[in-house]
Amino acid sequence: MLKIVKGFTLIFLGILLIACEKGKITSSLSDFKDTTLEKVKANLSGLPFLGRFIKLHPAPKELYKKTEEKMALLNLSQAKDLYPQEYAELSKKWERAKAYYKKKYFLSAEKVLKEVLKSAEELLNKVEDYNRNLKEKALLKYKEREKALLEKSLKGEKEIVKVRLYLWRLKNLIELGKYDEFEKELEKTPF
């Protein structure tokens, strides 16, 4: 009996919201209407007899997949350490988008997913720029160190091999993105 009353209440609320004209209400009320209508449709679509007559907004599967991939890349990157506040806000939005998607509020999920995807791409670009700058600085230091070591008069083949191995190690640390280790190794001498 309670389910029937809830069902009729939802139907009445849906009809009432559909009857509102968009031109006479503000955008926030329009958004409220859209989200409420979407929630009503999602709840009514689960009812046995009524559900087959209700069409939900199509699921944004591709957008969800792209956003999920970007968030996975962000989790692997240094974004959490470099930009903790932005990363935390983005994670909250991502959780909200996943909750909407799970509840079949696909229109709301699509809006939030677009925001998350855009923000995730921007944050990834920030991290890439940061790493690129670190790499450029490390390469400049490497070239200076290489020039200084190769200009030295090296005694014997053993010293030449030590210098080459030392420079090779520095170059590999740069390529691996281990700039802290690079700085520590840079302080050491190959002899």
PDB file of C-alpha atoms in Angstrom:
ATOM      1  CA  MET A   1       0.000   0.000   0.000  1.00  0.00           C
ATOM      2  CA  LEU A   2       2.840   2.353   0.913  1.00  0.00           C
ATOM      3  CA  LYS A   3       4.551   1.692  -2.442  1.00  0.00           C
ATOM      4  CA  ILE A   4       1.374   2.612  -4.285  1.00  0.00           C
ATOM      5  CA  VAL A   5       1.059   5.890  -2.359  1.00  0.00           C
ATOM      6  CA  LYS A   6       4.732   6.665  -3.059  1.00  0.00           C
ATOM      7  CA  GLY A   7       4.224   5.830  -6.717  1.00  0.00           C
ATOM      8  CA  PHE A   8       1.227   8.132  -7.080  1.00  0.00           C
ATOM      9  CA  THR A   9       3.034  10.881  -5.192  1.00  0.00           C
ATOM     10  CA  LEU A  10       5.992  10.582  -7.541  1.00  0.00           C
ATOM     11  CA  ILE A  11       3.709  10.590 -10.580  1.00  0.00           C
ATOM     12  CA  PHE A  12       1.873  13.651  -9.295  1.00  0.00           C
ATOM     13  CA  LEU A  13       5.158  15.429  -8.563  1.00  0.00           C
ATOM     14  CA  GLY A  14       6.445  14.524 -12.035  1.00  0.00           C
ATOM     15  CA  ILE A  15       3.330  15.825 -13.750  1.00  0.00           C
ATOM     16  CA  LEU A  16       3.478  19.004 -11.675  1.00  0.00           C
ATOM     17  CA  LEU A  17       7.094  19.609 -12.617  1.00  0.00           C
ATOM     18  CA  ILE A  18       6.452  18.916 -16.297  1.00  0.00           C
ATOM     19  CA  ALA A  19       3.620  21.454 -16.226  1.00  0.00           C
ATOM     20  CA  CYS A  20       5.999  24.240 -15.154  1.00  0.00           C
ATOM     21  CA  GLU A  21       6.999  26.499 -18.007  1.00  0.00           C
ATOM     22  CA  LYS A  22      10.760  27.044 -18.310  1.00  0.00           C
ATOM     23  CA  GLY A  23      10.387  30.623 -19.463  1.00  0.00           C
ATOM     24  CA  LYS A  24       8.702  31.739 -16.248  1.00  0.00           C
ATOM     25  CA  ILE A  25      11.127  30.235 -13.769  1.00  0.00           C
ATOM     26  CA  THR A  26      14.748  31.027 -13.061  1.00  0.00           C
ATOM     27  CA  SER A  27      17.561  28.766 -14.154  1.00  0.00           C
ATOM     28  CA  SER A  28      18.125  27.419 -10.650  1.00  0.00           C
ATOM     29  CA  LEU A  29      14.479  26.402 -10.420  1.00  0.00           C
ATOM     30  CA  SER A  30      14.774  24.947 -13.896  1.00  0.00           C
ATOM     31  CA  ASP A  31      17.777  22.898 -12.788  1.00  0.00           C
ATOM     32  CA  PHE A  32      15.841  21.840  -9.706  1.00  0.00           C
ATOM     33  CA  LYS A  33      12.960  20.786 -11.920  1.00  0.00           C
ATOM     34  CA  ASP A  34      15.243  18.841 -14.252  1.00  0.00           C
ATOM     35  CA  THR A  35      17.026  16.988 -11.472  1.00  0.00           C
ATOM     36  CA  THR A  36      13.804  16.266  -9.617  1.00  0.00           C
ATOM     37  CA  LEU A  37      12.131  15.074 -12.808  1.00  0.00           C
ATOM     38  CA  GLU A  38      15.126  12.885 -13.511  1.00  0.00           C
ATOM     39  CA  LYS A  39      14.974  11.382 -10.018  1.00  0.00           C
ATOM     40  CA  VAL A  40      11.252  10.757 -10.360  1.00  0.00           C
ATOM     41  CA  LYS A  41      11.747   9.074 -13.744  1.00  0.00           C
ATOM     42  CA  ALA A  42      14.568   6.905 -12.384  1.00  0.00           C
ATOM     43  CA  ASN A  43      12.462   5.805  -9.429  1.00  0.00           C
ATOM     44  CA  LEU A  44       9.385   5.179 -11.568  1.00  0.00           C
ATOM     45  CA  SER A  45      11.374   3.196 -14.118  1.00  0.00           C
ATOM     46  CA  GLY A  46      11.931   0.571 -11.438  1.00  0.00           C
ATOM     47  CA  LEU A  47       8.192  -0.081 -11.027  1.00  0.00           C
ATOM     48  CA  PRO A  48       7.008  -3.238 -12.794  1.00  0.00           C
ATOM     49  CA  PHE A  49       4.130  -1.945 -14.925  1.00  0.00           C
ATOM     50  CA  LEU A  50       4.989   1.722 -15.223  1.00  0.00           C
ATOM     51  CA  GLY A  51       8.706   1.263 -15.826  1.00  0.00           C
ATOM     52  CA  ARG A  52       8.402   0.134 -19.416  1.00  0.00           C
ATOM     53  CA  PHE A  53       6.712   3.405 -20.438  1.00  0.00           C
ATOM     54  CA  ILE A  54       9.399   5.670 -18.965  1.00  0.00           C
ATOM     55  CA  LYS A  55      12.455   6.567 -21.001  1.00  0.00           C
ATOM     56  CA  LEU A  56      15.556   7.618 -19.141  1.00  0.00           C
ATOM     57  CA  HIS A  57      18.288   9.832 -20.533  1.00  0.00           C
ATOM     58  CA  PRO A  58      20.832   7.551 -22.281  1.00  0.00           C
ATOM     59  CA  ALA A  59      23.785   6.505 -20.141  1.00  0.00           C
ATOM     60  CA  PRO A  60      26.960   8.457 -20.988  1.00  0.00           C
ATOM     61  CA  LYS A  61      29.106   5.314 -21.182  1.00  0.00           C
ATOM     62  CA  GLU A  62      31.921   6.753 -23.315  1.00  0.00           C
ATOM     63  CA  LEU A  63      32.177   9.894 -21.208  1.00  0.00           C
ATOM     64  CA  TYR A  64      32.222   7.795 -18.039  1.00  0.00           C
ATOM     65  CA  LYS A  65      34.966   5.584 -19.452  1.00  0.00           C
ATOM     66  CA  LYS A  66      37.121   8.558 -20.548  1.00  0.00           C
ATOM     67  CA  THR A  67      36.699  10.226 -17.178  1.00  0.00           C
ATOM     68  CA  GLU A  68      37.549   7.006 -15.363  1.00  0.00           C
ATOM     69  CA  GLU A  69      40.756   6.685 -17.419  1.00  0.00           C
ATOM     70  CA  LYS A  70      41.774  10.286 -16.695  1.00  0.00           C
ATOM     71  CA  MET A  71      41.148   9.804 -12.982  1.00  0.00           C
ATOM     72  CA  ALA A  72      43.260   6.636 -13.033  1.00  0.00           C
ATOM     73  CA  LEU A  73      46.082   8.601 -14.680  1.00  0.00           C
ATOM     74  CA  LEU A  74      45.729  11.284 -12.032  1.00  0.00           C
ATOM     75  CA  ASN A  75      45.968   8.677  -9.285  1.00  0.00           C
ATOM     76  CA  LEU A  76      49.213   7.405 -10.806  1.00  0.00           C
ATOM     77  CA  SER A  77      50.634  10.899 -11.234  1.00  0.00           C
ATOM     78  CA  GLN A  78      51.980  13.200  -8.543  1.00  0.00           C
ATOM     79  CA  ALA A  79      48.833  15.332  -8.549  1.00  0.00           C
ATOM     80  CA  LYS A  80      47.859  14.232  -5.051  1.00  0.00           C
ATOM     81  CA  ASP A  81      51.185  15.515  -3.682  1.00  0.00           C
ATOM     82  CA  LEU A  82      51.657  18.587  -5.866  1.00  0.00           C
ATOM     83  CA  TYR A  83      48.105  19.952  -5.860  1.00  0.00           C
ATOM     84  CA  PRO A  84      46.312  18.350  -2.875  1.00  0.00           C
ATOM     85  CA  GLN A  85      43.401  20.808  -2.649  1.00  0.00           C
ATOM     86  CA  GLU A  86      42.497  20.631  -6.344  1.00  0.00           C
ATOM     87  CA  TYR A  87      42.886  16.868  -6.304  1.00  0.00           C
ATOM     88  CA  ALA A  88      40.592  16.526  -3.270  1.00  0.00           C
ATOM     89  CA  GLU A  89      37.876  18.680  -4.868  1.00  0.00           C
ATOM     90  CA  LEU A  90      38.133  16.722  -8.094  1.00  0.00           C
ATOM     91  CA  SER A  91      37.888  13.417  -6.226  1.00  0.00           C
ATOM     92  CA  LYS A  92      34.697  14.583  -4.501  1.00  0.00           C
ATOM     93  CA  LYS A  93      33.151  15.544  -7.843  1.00  0.00           C
ATOM     94  CA  TRP A  94      34.192  12.193  -9.288  1.00  0.00           C
ATOM     95  CA  GLU A  95      32.512  10.332  -6.409  1.00  0.00           C
ATOM     96  CA  ARG A  96      29.357  12.392  -6.907  1.00  0.00           C
ATOM     97  CA  ALA A  97      29.353  11.604 -10.641  1.00  0.00           C
ATOM     98  CA  LYS A  98      29.758   7.885  -9.917  1.00  0.00           C
ATOM     99  CA  ALA A  99      26.874   8.028  -7.439  1.00  0.00           C
ATOM    100  CA  TYR A 100      24.614   9.723 -10.005  1.00  0.00           C
ATOM    101  CA  TYR A 101      25.581   7.170 -12.625  1.00  0.00           C
ATOM    102  CA  LYS A 102      24.901   4.281 -10.263  1.00  0.00           C
ATOM    103  CA  LYS A 103      21.461   5.668  -9.363  1.00  0.00           C
ATOM    104  CA  LYS A 104      20.688   6.096 -13.088  1.00  0.00           C
ATOM    105  CA  TYR A 105      20.515   9.896 -12.895  1.00  0.00           C
ATOM    106  CA  PHE A 106      22.274   9.994 -16.237  1.00  0.00           C
ATOM    107  CA  LEU A 107      21.604  13.638 -17.114  1.00  0.00           C
ATOM    108  CA  SER A 108      23.090  14.856 -13.816  1.00  0.00           C
ATOM    109  CA  ALA A 109      25.915  12.364 -14.133  1.00  0.00           C
ATOM    110  CA  GLU A 110      26.717  13.628 -17.622  1.00  0.00           C
ATOM    111  CA  LYS A 111      26.943  17.242 -16.421  1.00  0.00           C
ATOM    112  CA  VAL A 112      29.261  16.354 -13.550  1.00  0.00           C
ATOM    113  CA  LEU A 113      31.328  13.957 -15.687  1.00  0.00           C
ATOM    114  CA  LYS A 114      32.009  16.744 -18.195  1.00  0.00           C
ATOM    115  CA  GLU A 115      33.223  18.994 -15.386  1.00  0.00           C
ATOM    116  CA  VAL A 116      35.393  16.236 -13.916  1.00  0.00           C
ATOM    117  CA  LEU A 117      36.908  15.330 -17.281  1.00  0.00           C
ATOM    118  CA  LYS A 118      37.807  18.942 -18.039  1.00  0.00           C
ATOM    119  CA  SER A 119      39.287  19.505 -14.571  1.00  0.00           C
ATOM    120  CA  ALA A 120      41.203  16.223 -14.688  1.00  0.00           C
ATOM    121  CA  GLU A 121      42.757  17.138 -18.033  1.00  0.00           C
ATOM    122  CA  GLU A 122      43.758  20.561 -16.701  1.00  0.00           C
ATOM    123  CA  LEU A 123      45.301  19.035 -13.576  1.00  0.00           C
ATOM    124  CA  LEU A 124      47.182  16.454 -15.626  1.00  0.00           C
ATOM    125  CA  ASN A 125      48.546  19.262 -17.803  1.00  0.00           C
ATOM    126  CA  LYS A 126      49.690  21.112 -14.690  1.00  0.00           C
ATOM    127  CA  VAL A 127      51.523  18.030 -13.439  1.00  0.00           C
ATOM    128  CA  GLU A 128      53.112  17.480 -16.860  1.00  0.00           C
ATOM    129  CA  ASP A 129      54.274  21.111 -17.000  1.00  0.00           C
ATOM    130  CA  TYR A 130      55.746  20.812 -13.520  1.00  0.00           C
ATOM    131  CA  ASN A 131      57.618  17.637 -14.463  1.00  0.00           C
ATOM    132  CA  ARG A 132      58.781  19.155 -17.750  1.00  0.00           C
ATOM    133  CA  ASN A 133      60.234  22.141 -15.890  1.00  0.00           C
ATOM    134  CA  LEU A 134      62.003  19.855 -13.421  1.00  0.00           C
ATOM    135  CA  LYS A 135      63.440  17.824 -16.272  1.00  0.00           C
ATOM    136  CA  GLU A 136      64.700  20.919 -18.100  1.00  0.00           C
ATOM    137  CA  LYS A 137      66.420  22.202 -14.965  1.00  0.00           C
ATOM    138  CA  ALA A 138      67.959  18.791 -14.295  1.00  0.00           C
ATOM    139  CA  LEU A 139      69.241  18.546 -17.877  1.00  0.00           C
ATOM    140  CA  LEU A 140      70.899  21.954 -17.586  1.00  0.00           C
ATOM    141  CA  LYS A 141      72.632  20.875 -14.378  1.00  0.00           C
ATOM    142  CA  TYR A 142      73.633  17.602 -16.027  1.00  0.00           C
ATOM    143  CA  LYS A 143      75.186  19.389 -19.022  1.00  0.00           C
ATOM    144  CA  GLU A 144      77.147  21.709 -16.738  1.00  0.00           C
ATOM    145  CA  ARG A 145      78.407  18.776 -14.698  1.00  0.00           C
ATOM    146  CA  GLU A 146      79.258  16.784 -17.819  1.00  0.00           C
ATOM    147  CA  LYS A 147      81.192  19.699 -19.299  1.00  0.00           C
ATOM    148  CA  ALA A 148      83.115  20.248 -16.069  1.00  0.00           C
ATOM    149  CA  LEU A 149      84.031  16.562 -15.738  1.00  0.00           C
ATOM    150  CA  LEU A 150      85.033  16.074 -19.360  1.00  0.00           C
ATOM    151  CA  GLU A 151      87.205  19.191 -19.344  1.00  0.00           C
ATOM    152  CA  LYS A 152      89.183  17.805 -16.411  1.00  0.00           C
ATOM    153  CA  SER A 153      92.329  15.997 -17.317  1.00  0.00           C
ATOM    154  CA  LEU A 154      91.499  12.410 -16.479  1.00  0.00           C
ATOM    155  CA  LYS A 155      94.299  10.050 -15.547  1.00  0.00           C
ATOM    156  CA  GLY A 156      93.906   6.654 -17.062  1.00  0.00           C
ATOM    157  CA  GLU A 157      91.147   4.605 -18.469  1.00  0.00           C
ATOM    158  CA  LYS A 158      89.775   3.702 -15.028  1.00  0.00           C
ATOM    159  CA  GLU A 159      88.857   7.309 -14.262  1.00  0.00           C
ATOM    160  CA  ILE A 160      87.311   7.768 -17.700  1.00  0.00           C
ATOM    161  CA  VAL A 161      85.100   4.711 -17.121  1.00  0.00           C
ATOM    162  CA  LYS A 162      84.084   6.000 -13.658  1.00  0.00           C
ATOM    163  CA  VAL A 163      83.133   9.372 -15.112  1.00  0.00           C
ATOM    164  CA  ARG A 164      81.162   7.784 -17.965  1.00  0.00           C
ATOM    165  CA  LEU A 165      79.291   5.509 -15.524  1.00  0.00           C
ATOM    166  CA  TYR A 166      78.593   8.450 -13.228  1.00  0.00           C
ATOM    167  CA  LEU A 167      77.213  10.535 -16.119  1.00  0.00           C
ATOM    168  CA  TRP A 168      75.194   7.564 -17.372  1.00  0.00           C
ATOM    169  CA  ARG A 169      73.635   7.171 -13.902  1.00  0.00           C
ATOM    170  CA  LEU A 170      72.755  10.874 -13.766  1.00  0.00           C
ATOM    171  CA  LYS A 171      71.182  10.735 -17.226  1.00  0.00           C
ATOM    172  CA  ASN A 172      69.105   7.667 -16.283  1.00  0.00           C
ATOM    173  CA  LEU A 173      67.830   9.330 -13.109  1.00  0.00           C
ATOM    174  CA  ILE A 174      66.651  12.259 -15.213  1.00  0.00           C
ATOM    175  CA  GLU A 175      64.930   9.978 -17.711  1.00  0.00           C
ATOM    176  CA  LEU A 176      63.215   8.054 -14.901  1.00  0.00           C
ATOM    177  CA  GLY A 177      61.995  11.298 -13.353  1.00  0.00           C
ATOM    178  CA  LYS A 178      63.803  10.708 -10.060  1.00  0.00           C
ATOM    179  CA  TYR A 179      64.908  14.285  -9.573  1.00  0.00           C
ATOM    180  CA  ASP A 180      65.513  14.042  -5.814  1.00  0.00           C
ATOM    181  CA  GLU A 181      67.943  11.163  -6.330  1.00  0.00           C
ATOM    182  CA  PHE A 182      69.505  13.100  -9.197  1.00  0.00           C
ATOM    183  CA  GLU A 183      70.214  16.051  -6.901  1.00  0.00           C
ATOM    184  CA  LYS A 184      71.814  13.744  -4.320  1.00  0.00           C
ATOM    185  CA  GLU A 185      73.950  12.012  -6.962  1.00  0.00           C
ATOM    186  CA  LEU A 186      74.953  15.349  -8.432  1.00  0.00           C
ATOM    187  CA  GLU A 187      76.551  16.313  -5.126  1.00  0.00           C
ATOM    188  CA  LYS A 188      78.743  13.194  -5.192  1.00  0.00           C
ATOM    189  CA  THR A 189      81.894  12.960  -7.183  1.00  0.00           C
ATOM    190  CA  PRO A 190      82.712  10.006  -9.425  1.00  0.00           C
ATOM    191  CA  PHE A 191      86.130   9.581  -7.833  1.00  0.00           C
TER     192      PHE A 191
END
